[in-house]
Each structure stands twice: as structure tokens, then as C-alpha cells.
XYZ file of C-alpha atoms in Angstrom:
240
model
C -149.413 -36.405 -149.906
C -151.677 -37.066 -147.113
C -154.857 -35.284 -146.704
C -156.908 -34.969 -143.797
C -160.804 -33.646 -143.004
C -161.801 -32.138 -139.646
C -164.479 -29.921 -137.843
C -162.916 -27.460 -135.490
C -164.133 -24.692 -134.715
C -167.395 -24.868 -135.511
C -165.955 -25.221 -138.904
C -164.229 -27.849 -141.469
C -160.459 -27.763 -141.832
C -159.045 -29.427 -144.985
C -155.593 -30.165 -144.508
C -152.903 -31.611 -147.055
C -149.930 -31.977 -146.701
C -147.023 -33.458 -149.028
C -144.201 -35.444 -146.992
C -141.284 -37.238 -147.718
C -143.218 -40.041 -146.396
C -146.465 -41.227 -145.069
C -146.114 -40.877 -141.035
C -144.319 -37.904 -141.549
C -147.176 -36.601 -143.352
C -149.645 -37.273 -140.601
C -147.345 -36.479 -137.949
C -147.839 -33.085 -139.659
C -151.602 -32.671 -140.257
C -151.742 -34.013 -136.319
C -149.106 -30.793 -135.240
C -151.454 -28.377 -137.899
C -154.685 -29.494 -135.597
C -152.979 -29.598 -132.526
C -152.664 -25.878 -132.932
C -155.905 -25.079 -134.438
C -157.768 -26.930 -131.035
C -154.931 -24.842 -128.873
C -156.344 -21.404 -130.361
C -159.479 -22.619 -130.219
C -158.894 -23.530 -126.565
C -157.378 -19.603 -125.779
C -159.908 -17.680 -128.124
C -163.505 -19.711 -128.091
C -166.769 -17.734 -126.247
C -168.243 -21.150 -126.444
C -166.150 -23.227 -124.162
C -166.192 -21.916 -120.691
C -162.794 -21.952 -119.522
C -161.156 -20.133 -122.054
C -159.524 -16.470 -121.473
C -161.902 -15.261 -123.904
C -164.613 -16.676 -121.687
C -163.126 -15.474 -118.806
C -163.370 -11.244 -120.351
C -166.949 -11.881 -121.003
C -167.873 -13.289 -117.795
C -166.132 -10.331 -115.800
C -167.576 -7.962 -117.927
C -168.551 -4.932 -116.240
C -166.608 -6.264 -112.918
C -163.066 -6.172 -113.358
C -160.240 -6.675 -116.209
C -158.758 -9.925 -117.021
C -155.259 -11.430 -117.363
C -154.782 -12.949 -120.863
C -151.794 -13.764 -122.881
C -150.419 -11.983 -125.065
C -151.392 -13.269 -128.264
C -155.131 -12.322 -127.196
C -154.380 -8.785 -126.766
C -152.268 -8.745 -130.419
C -155.993 -10.156 -131.813
C -158.030 -7.903 -129.871
C -155.798 -5.116 -131.456
C -156.173 -6.384 -135.130
C -159.925 -6.542 -134.353
C -160.519 -3.540 -132.867
C -158.256 -1.857 -135.807
C -161.250 -3.249 -138.294
C -163.887 -2.042 -136.029
C -161.775 1.907 -136.763
C -161.176 1.354 -140.252
C -164.977 0.016 -140.885
C -166.202 2.613 -138.659
C -167.815 -0.167 -136.424
C -169.077 -2.163 -139.096
C -167.522 -5.095 -138.132
C -167.407 -5.270 -134.353
C -166.314 -8.503 -132.395
C -168.300 -7.474 -129.634
C -171.706 -8.021 -131.639
C -171.338 -11.601 -129.978
C -173.843 -9.981 -127.093
C -177.102 -9.970 -129.232
C -176.415 -13.754 -129.368
C -179.479 -14.069 -126.925
C -181.945 -12.699 -129.254
C -180.489 -13.973 -133.048
C -180.404 -17.976 -133.642
C -179.062 -19.343 -136.160
C -179.648 -23.079 -135.464
C -183.295 -23.278 -136.840
C -185.664 -22.525 -133.795
C -186.579 -19.128 -134.567
C -189.541 -18.925 -135.400
C -190.311 -15.022 -135.723
C -188.015 -11.850 -135.586
C -187.349 -10.442 -132.667
C -188.800 -7.410 -131.352
C -187.675 -3.876 -131.986
C -187.550 -3.711 -128.297
C -185.147 -6.951 -127.890
C -183.202 -5.562 -130.541
C -182.612 -2.083 -129.614
C -181.730 -3.697 -126.089
C -179.143 -5.940 -127.376
C -177.667 -3.524 -129.355
C -177.438 -1.093 -126.251
C -174.291 -3.338 -125.172
C -172.609 -3.536 -128.839
C -169.936 -0.808 -129.193
C -165.948 -2.157 -129.632
C -164.808 1.609 -127.718
C -165.784 -0.187 -124.787
C -163.578 -2.934 -125.108
C -160.580 -1.562 -123.212
C -157.038 -3.145 -123.819
C -154.002 -2.762 -121.309
C -150.712 -3.637 -122.906
C -148.803 -3.163 -119.810
C -150.797 -5.000 -117.456
C -151.551 -7.445 -120.553
C -155.309 -7.029 -119.556
C -158.793 -7.183 -121.344
C -162.135 -5.080 -119.764
C -165.314 -4.894 -121.288
C -167.009 -1.524 -119.475
C -170.109 -2.529 -119.149
C -171.604 -5.642 -117.923
C -173.000 -7.894 -120.262
C -171.301 -7.546 -122.614
C -169.460 -10.066 -124.560
C -166.338 -10.951 -127.394
C -166.312 -13.037 -129.733
C -163.548 -14.499 -132.559
C -165.608 -16.279 -135.065
C -165.646 -13.782 -137.537
C -161.213 -14.021 -137.932
C -160.722 -16.824 -135.450
C -160.413 -19.345 -137.936
C -158.987 -17.734 -140.173
C -156.121 -16.857 -137.723
C -155.785 -20.258 -137.026
C -155.653 -21.478 -140.240
C -152.587 -18.982 -140.930
C -150.467 -20.170 -137.176
C -151.077 -23.610 -138.705
C -149.785 -22.979 -141.921
C -147.049 -20.924 -139.743
C -145.991 -24.075 -137.609
C -146.086 -26.188 -140.341
C -143.311 -23.876 -142.288
C -141.270 -23.186 -139.125
C -140.814 -27.253 -138.997
C -139.448 -26.958 -142.798
C -143.051 -27.737 -144.727
C -143.422 -25.952 -147.621
C -146.656 -23.750 -148.495
C -147.141 -24.380 -152.100
C -151.110 -23.953 -152.877
C -153.717 -21.420 -151.189
C -157.489 -20.656 -151.147
C -158.190 -17.787 -152.757
C -161.314 -15.465 -151.538
C -163.470 -16.917 -154.597
C -163.160 -20.382 -153.557
C -161.040 -21.250 -156.287
C -157.249 -22.679 -155.634
C -153.841 -21.633 -156.059
C -150.552 -23.866 -156.690
C -147.386 -22.544 -156.388
C -144.445 -24.303 -158.250
C -141.043 -24.042 -156.058
C -136.811 -24.313 -156.779
C -135.889 -24.916 -153.558
C -137.549 -22.094 -151.562
C -138.237 -19.402 -154.239
C -141.210 -19.723 -155.943
C -141.168 -19.990 -159.787
C -142.158 -17.188 -161.781
C -144.140 -19.623 -164.527
C -144.902 -15.911 -167.207
C -144.486 -12.068 -166.802
C -145.912 -11.036 -162.912
C -147.378 -15.112 -162.741
C -146.475 -16.839 -159.725
C -149.316 -19.394 -159.381
C -151.735 -21.402 -161.379
C -155.473 -20.916 -160.301
C -157.589 -24.067 -160.302
C -161.683 -24.299 -159.737
C -161.884 -26.597 -157.007
C -158.974 -29.527 -154.994
C -160.093 -32.113 -157.746
C -158.202 -30.426 -159.844
C -155.388 -30.962 -158.232
C -153.661 -33.611 -158.497
C -154.321 -33.746 -161.972
C -152.933 -30.164 -162.662
C -149.788 -31.607 -160.455
C -149.732 -33.930 -162.989
C -149.254 -31.766 -166.122
C -147.093 -29.325 -163.821
C -144.985 -33.179 -163.633
C -145.304 -33.506 -167.501
C -144.047 -29.856 -168.368
C -141.129 -30.378 -166.205
C -140.254 -33.263 -167.884
C -140.133 -32.028 -171.271
C -138.829 -28.761 -170.866
C -140.977 -26.668 -171.009
C -140.078 -25.009 -168.088
C -136.099 -24.887 -168.177
C -135.975 -21.277 -168.335
C -138.190 -20.705 -165.570
C -135.685 -23.256 -163.072
C -132.691 -21.920 -165.004
C -133.176 -18.560 -163.441
C -134.513 -19.689 -160.225
C -131.094 -21.783 -160.124
C -129.279 -18.767 -161.458
C -130.190 -16.479 -158.638
C -130.271 -19.344 -155.719
C -126.019 -19.071 -156.556
C -125.906 -15.552 -156.724
C -127.431 -16.187 -153.329
C -124.781 -18.402 -151.950
C -121.665 -16.608 -153.814
C -122.982 -13.241 -152.138
């Protein structure tokens, strides 16, 4: 098992991989980091060379040709905007000139400044052309940004990349900050109890001790019934 904590997209990513040897594990972690960095170089509004930066630079002027990946991500964001009636809106980054989150602000922006900045915020003014593969912001001064969903998207893509390389996902982070561990027989997740397919732990510090408990449980036969059920389904799959 190898673990690396890295800062990407302005956030911390913790990447843990279990492989047959340390060299393979480190290589898989490198692959995940490269994938996250690739996505940042595609959708960051802060890096001047990205497609999203180009979209923002041409707001109110012309549509910008982008990769289909950016088209799909933008469409997903617009669906969230529709469902939330604008409470979620990737064009809110046009307000970045009046709100600072770096500790430098000494007073609240004026009502006039807030009203003026909101004039450039409206997801309905984001035009996506799937045929031409372009995105156009209809008003000059508009901006879009994927800070709200980009990091989760990058993590999902990194996980997908590793799974395609044969790395099995056996733990995940839940919305409540806790972690879930799944136990597998081959590619099949064991049903540890009726309707229960994972073990919840409070944090990463409990990961190794919990794995040791699982290992002991398997060695003394506590999971024999579940393993046999999974093996039976696996044999049935081969028979079919």
C-alpha cells in the first residue's frame, strides 16, 4: 500500500493505492496525479492557457471551440442550475472581483457593487453548441468556473482511470466525512450482512486497524458464508 497527499486544483487530494508491489503502486498514484492535472489544465479559470479561460476571455465576443469533455461538464452544470432554479450557477465567478476569500477584505462590498456584479451572473446566458462543440457566454464580462464540481469530477476521472488499469476501488469517502470499506471476492463486493456492503469508519487512521480486523475475521472463518455465496455466483457466471 502506498499513499500520497498532493495539492492540486487548490485542494488536497489523498491518493492511496494497494498493488502487488510498491513500484506499481507509486506508478498508479502518478497516473492519478497526471489525470487530475490534465483536467485542471482543461477547466481551470485561473490558468490563462485553459479552454475555460479562453471562454471567459471571449465572453460577449465569440463562441470558443472546446473539447467534448468540457461540453459534457458544462451541460451537467447547467442541469444542476435548472434543477436548483439558479441556486447553483457556474457563472457566479463573475463576482470574483468584489468578493475576496484571501483575508484581504476589510469591509463588505457596497450594495451597488454587488448589484453590478450580479448583472453578469446568469446560467441562461451560457450557450452550448454540441454540433460545433463551442461554448459562448452571451454578455461581455461574464465568467464561468468549475470550482464547485471540478475537483469531484477530477477525483472521479482519476478513479475511473485506475479502475481501467485494473486497480479495484475498495474504499470511498462519504459526504459525512467518514470512510467506507468494501470487501471483495474477485470483482464482487461481499454482502457482509443483509443489505450491508461496506464497513464505515471514522477516518483514515482507522483504515489499517480495520483491515487487520477483516483479515483476522477471514482467517477464523467468520466470513466463510459470504465468501461461499460470492464464489457460487462467480461459478454460475462462468457456467452461463
